[in-house]
């Protein structure tokens, strides 16, 4: 079955996709502001480096979405393209800042700091994010690929990272709550830092035109390819690296 946007003229199709990106950005910002407030508050109460790091990642996802919103606030496609490089740098710096903070806090905890207490609020929050984020990432990625926007795809990767982090956080908090493994909390925090550095490097280099693979592809309706993309899921003009 043909994509419903395929029958539209190119300009109309791009206009629809641009509005879709703006809507997804607004949803991302709203959700992550709530997520950050809950995670940071619960993390401070439980002395959880992983929960605080997760909340800070949510704020960084907001900064990433705001960078995309700034780019797509321009009506002229040429201006949007010109803003893309600066928006990617903002996203990259935000990733690096997260990695630095979380690494310091996790090492302090592992080397004799306060052990994290179990957090039921954190467990519920992580479970909700695992359920919600794959669908949001998939929608962002599809719209970004069809528009050929590296920043929109980079933002979808930030959302996908939030899904992975939510799953890791859920495991860490669950292990602490069920078995008293307090070391699992800073271990998850260090995993967050490693993934943040990886995504930051890719954003800095501009390696965002290929769609992220992984958990988002498990969402219902995910397809192996998108119209206008090549066989490995990259937008036209993007090269796939092994």
Short mmCIF file of C-alpha atoms in Angstrom, two decimals:
data_model
loop_
_atom_site.label_atom_id
_atom_site.label_comp_id
_atom_site.label_asym_id
_atom_site.label_seq_id
_atom_site.Cartn_x
_atom_site.Cartn_y
_atom_site.Cartn_z
CA UNK A 1 0.00 0.00 0.00
CA UNK A 2 1.36 3.42 -0.97
CA UNK A 3 2.29 5.87 1.76
CA UNK A 4 -0.64 8.31 2.25
CA UNK A 5 1.70 11.28 1.75
CA UNK A 6 3.09 9.91 -1.49
CA UNK A 7 0.20 11.31 -3.56
CA UNK A 8 0.83 14.88 -2.36
CA UNK A 9 3.00 17.31 -4.33
CA UNK A 10 6.52 17.61 -2.93
CA UNK A 11 5.97 21.03 -1.33
CA UNK A 12 2.70 19.97 0.32
CA UNK A 13 4.29 16.74 1.53
CA UNK A 14 7.21 18.59 3.08
CA UNK A 15 4.81 21.02 4.75
CA UNK A 16 2.87 18.13 6.32
CA UNK A 17 6.08 16.47 7.51
CA UNK A 18 7.40 19.74 8.91
CA UNK A 19 4.21 20.24 10.93
CA UNK A 20 4.51 16.66 12.15
CA UNK A 21 8.07 17.24 13.34
CA UNK A 22 6.96 20.38 15.20
CA UNK A 23 4.16 18.45 16.92
CA UNK A 24 6.47 15.60 17.90
CA UNK A 25 8.99 18.10 19.26
CA UNK A 26 6.28 19.71 21.41
CA UNK A 27 5.20 16.30 22.77
CA UNK A 28 8.83 15.38 23.49
CA UNK A 29 9.44 18.60 25.40
CA UNK A 30 6.28 18.29 27.50
CA UNK A 31 6.84 14.63 28.40
CA UNK A 32 10.50 15.06 29.26
CA UNK A 33 9.94 18.10 31.46
CA UNK A 34 7.55 16.03 33.58
CA UNK A 35 9.91 13.03 33.48
CA UNK A 36 12.90 15.16 34.55
CA UNK A 37 11.06 16.73 37.48
CA UNK A 38 9.89 13.35 38.80
CA UNK A 39 13.24 11.57 38.23
CA UNK A 40 15.44 14.26 39.79
CA UNK A 41 13.15 14.63 42.81
CA UNK A 42 12.94 10.87 43.35
CA UNK A 43 16.67 10.53 42.73
CA UNK A 44 17.56 13.10 45.37
CA UNK A 45 15.24 11.46 47.89
CA UNK A 46 16.78 8.03 47.23
CA UNK A 47 20.39 9.27 46.70
CA UNK A 48 20.22 7.54 43.31
CA UNK A 49 22.88 8.62 40.79
CA UNK A 50 21.11 6.60 38.09
CA UNK A 51 17.76 8.31 38.68
CA UNK A 52 19.32 11.77 38.79
CA UNK A 53 21.29 10.99 35.64
CA UNK A 54 18.11 9.79 33.97
CA UNK A 55 16.35 13.03 34.94
CA UNK A 56 19.25 15.08 33.56
CA UNK A 57 19.09 13.05 30.35
CA UNK A 58 15.44 14.08 30.11
CA UNK A 59 16.47 17.74 30.38
CA UNK A 60 19.09 17.17 27.70
CA UNK A 61 16.41 15.61 25.53
CA UNK A 62 14.44 18.83 26.04
CA UNK A 63 17.46 20.87 24.90
CA UNK A 64 17.79 18.57 21.88
CA UNK A 65 14.10 19.02 21.04
CA UNK A 66 14.40 22.79 21.50
CA UNK A 67 17.31 22.83 19.04
CA UNK A 68 15.14 21.02 16.50
CA UNK A 69 12.24 23.38 17.26
CA UNK A 70 14.52 26.37 16.63
CA UNK A 71 15.65 24.89 13.33
CA UNK A 72 12.11 24.14 12.17
CA UNK A 73 10.76 27.49 13.32
CA UNK A 74 12.20 28.90 10.10
CA UNK A 75 9.68 28.90 7.27
CA UNK A 76 12.34 28.94 4.56
CA UNK A 77 13.76 25.43 3.89
CA UNK A 78 17.12 27.01 3.08
CA UNK A 79 17.30 28.66 6.49
CA UNK A 80 16.39 25.36 8.15
CA UNK A 81 19.23 23.62 6.34
CA UNK A 82 21.64 26.38 7.34
CA UNK A 83 20.68 25.97 11.01
CA UNK A 84 21.15 22.20 11.03
CA UNK A 85 24.87 22.16 11.86
CA UNK A 86 24.47 24.47 14.86
CA UNK A 87 21.52 22.47 16.14
CA UNK A 88 23.54 19.24 15.94
CA UNK A 89 26.37 20.85 17.92
CA UNK A 90 23.92 21.87 20.67
CA UNK A 91 22.67 18.29 20.86
CA UNK A 92 26.24 16.95 21.02
CA UNK A 93 27.37 19.32 23.79
CA UNK A 94 24.29 18.40 25.81
CA UNK A 95 25.23 14.71 25.56
CA UNK A 96 28.81 15.39 26.71
CA UNK A 97 27.65 17.47 29.67
CA UNK A 98 25.37 14.65 30.79
CA UNK A 99 28.18 12.09 30.50
CA UNK A 100 30.57 14.19 32.62
CA UNK A 101 28.11 14.79 35.44
CA UNK A 102 26.81 11.23 35.62
CA UNK A 103 30.34 9.76 35.57
CA UNK A 104 31.45 11.89 38.52
CA UNK A 105 28.35 11.06 40.57
CA UNK A 106 28.51 7.34 39.79
CA UNK A 107 32.20 7.09 40.72
CA UNK A 108 31.56 8.95 43.98
CA UNK A 109 28.84 6.43 44.81
CA UNK A 110 30.99 3.41 43.89
CA UNK A 111 34.00 4.69 45.86
CA UNK A 112 32.19 5.01 49.15
CA UNK A 113 29.46 7.59 48.80
CA UNK A 114 25.90 7.23 50.00
CA UNK A 115 24.22 4.04 48.80
CA UNK A 116 21.04 4.46 46.82
CA UNK A 117 17.80 3.55 48.52
CA UNK A 118 15.05 1.66 46.64
CA UNK A 119 12.67 3.95 44.72
CA UNK A 120 9.18 2.75 43.79
CA UNK A 121 8.51 6.07 42.00
CA UNK A 122 11.64 5.57 39.89
CA UNK A 123 10.60 2.04 38.94
CA UNK A 124 7.15 3.21 37.78
CA UNK A 125 8.66 6.12 35.85
CA UNK A 126 11.19 3.88 34.09
CA UNK A 127 8.47 1.38 33.15
CA UNK A 128 6.28 4.13 31.67
CA UNK A 129 9.18 5.44 29.59
CA UNK A 130 9.97 1.96 28.28
CA UNK A 131 6.36 1.72 27.10
CA UNK A 132 6.06 5.22 25.57
CA UNK A 133 9.43 6.18 24.11
CA UNK A 134 9.77 3.57 21.30
CA UNK A 135 6.66 4.89 19.58
CA UNK A 136 7.74 8.51 19.86
CA UNK A 137 11.22 7.67 18.54
CA UNK A 138 9.78 5.75 15.60
CA UNK A 139 7.50 8.64 14.60
CA UNK A 140 10.36 11.15 14.87
CA UNK A 141 12.68 8.96 12.84
CA UNK A 142 10.20 8.41 10.01
CA UNK A 143 9.41 12.10 9.66
CA UNK A 144 13.08 13.05 9.86
CA UNK A 145 14.14 10.52 7.26
CA UNK A 146 11.45 11.59 4.81
CA UNK A 147 12.46 15.22 5.25
CA UNK A 148 16.16 14.37 5.00
CA UNK A 149 16.72 16.19 8.31
CA UNK A 150 19.78 15.07 10.28
CA UNK A 151 18.65 17.00 13.36
CA UNK A 152 15.22 15.39 13.43
CA UNK A 153 16.81 11.95 13.15
CA UNK A 154 19.40 12.88 15.81
CA UNK A 155 16.56 13.89 18.11
CA UNK A 156 14.88 10.54 17.45
CA UNK A 157 18.14 8.87 18.49
CA UNK A 158 18.08 10.88 21.71
CA UNK A 159 14.55 9.60 22.30
CA UNK A 160 15.66 6.06 21.50
CA UNK A 161 18.56 6.44 23.94
CA UNK A 162 16.01 7.43 26.57
CA UNK A 163 14.25 4.10 25.91
CA UNK A 164 17.44 2.11 26.43
CA UNK A 165 18.27 4.12 29.53
CA UNK A 166 14.77 3.57 30.88
CA UNK A 167 15.20 -0.18 30.47
CA UNK A 168 18.64 -0.11 32.13
CA UNK A 169 17.31 2.07 34.92
CA UNK A 170 14.41 -0.31 35.47
CA UNK A 171 16.82 -3.24 35.81
CA UNK A 172 19.11 -1.32 38.19
CA UNK A 173 16.35 0.00 40.42
CA UNK A 174 14.65 -3.39 40.41
CA UNK A 175 17.87 -5.16 41.43
CA UNK A 176 18.35 -2.69 44.28
CA UNK A 177 14.75 -3.02 45.46
CA UNK A 178 14.58 -6.83 45.21
CA UNK A 179 18.10 -7.94 46.14
CA UNK A 180 19.63 -4.92 47.86
CA UNK A 181 22.26 -4.54 45.11
CA UNK A 182 23.05 -0.87 45.68
CA UNK A 183 26.04 -1.11 43.31
CA UNK A 184 23.61 -1.68 40.42
CA UNK A 185 22.53 1.97 40.60
CA UNK A 186 25.93 3.59 39.86
CA UNK A 187 26.66 0.81 37.35
CA UNK A 188 23.59 1.84 35.38
CA UNK A 189 24.63 5.48 35.71
CA UNK A 190 28.01 4.67 34.11
CA UNK A 191 26.19 2.91 31.27
CA UNK A 192 24.18 6.08 30.75
CA UNK A 193 27.43 8.05 30.53
CA UNK A 194 28.99 5.69 27.95
CA UNK A 195 25.92 5.81 25.71
CA UNK A 196 25.74 9.59 26.03
CA UNK A 197 29.35 9.98 24.86
CA UNK A 198 28.70 7.71 21.87
CA UNK A 199 25.61 9.64 20.78
CA UNK A 200 27.34 12.97 21.41
CA UNK A 201 30.23 12.04 19.11
CA UNK A 202 27.83 11.01 16.36
CA UNK A 203 25.85 14.23 16.66
CA UNK A 204 29.04 16.32 16.64
CA UNK A 205 30.22 14.62 13.44
CA UNK A 206 26.75 14.90 11.93
CA UNK A 207 26.35 11.12 11.66
CA UNK A 208 22.58 11.30 12.09
CA UNK A 209 21.17 10.76 8.64
CA UNK A 210 20.82 7.01 9.10
CA UNK A 211 17.97 5.79 11.26
CA UNK A 212 18.82 4.18 14.58
CA UNK A 213 18.14 0.50 14.81
CA UNK A 214 17.01 -1.34 17.89
CA UNK A 215 14.10 -1.20 20.25
CA UNK A 216 12.13 1.39 18.26
CA UNK A 217 11.85 -1.13 15.43
CA UNK A 218 9.82 -3.39 17.70
CA UNK A 219 6.96 -0.90 17.81
CA UNK A 220 3.86 -2.02 15.89
CA UNK A 221 3.89 -0.77 12.32
CA UNK A 222 7.67 -0.49 12.12
CA UNK A 223 8.86 -1.31 8.64
CA UNK A 224 12.15 -2.47 7.26
CA UNK A 225 12.50 0.59 5.10
CA UNK A 226 10.95 3.94 4.46
CA UNK A 227 10.09 5.41 1.11
CA UNK A 228 13.02 7.46 -0.11
CA UNK A 229 15.51 5.57 2.03
CA UNK A 230 18.01 3.05 0.75
CA UNK A 231 18.18 -0.60 1.71
CA UNK A 232 19.92 -0.03 5.02
CA UNK A 233 17.55 2.64 6.29
CA UNK A 234 19.41 5.78 5.25
CA UNK A 235 17.93 8.83 3.59
CA UNK A 236 19.00 9.60 -0.01
CA UNK A 237 22.54 10.95 -0.11
CA UNK A 238 23.55 9.37 3.19
CA UNK A 239 26.17 6.67 3.30
CA UNK A 240 25.92 3.61 5.54
CA UNK A 241 28.96 2.55 7.48
CA UNK A 242 29.53 -1.01 8.71
#
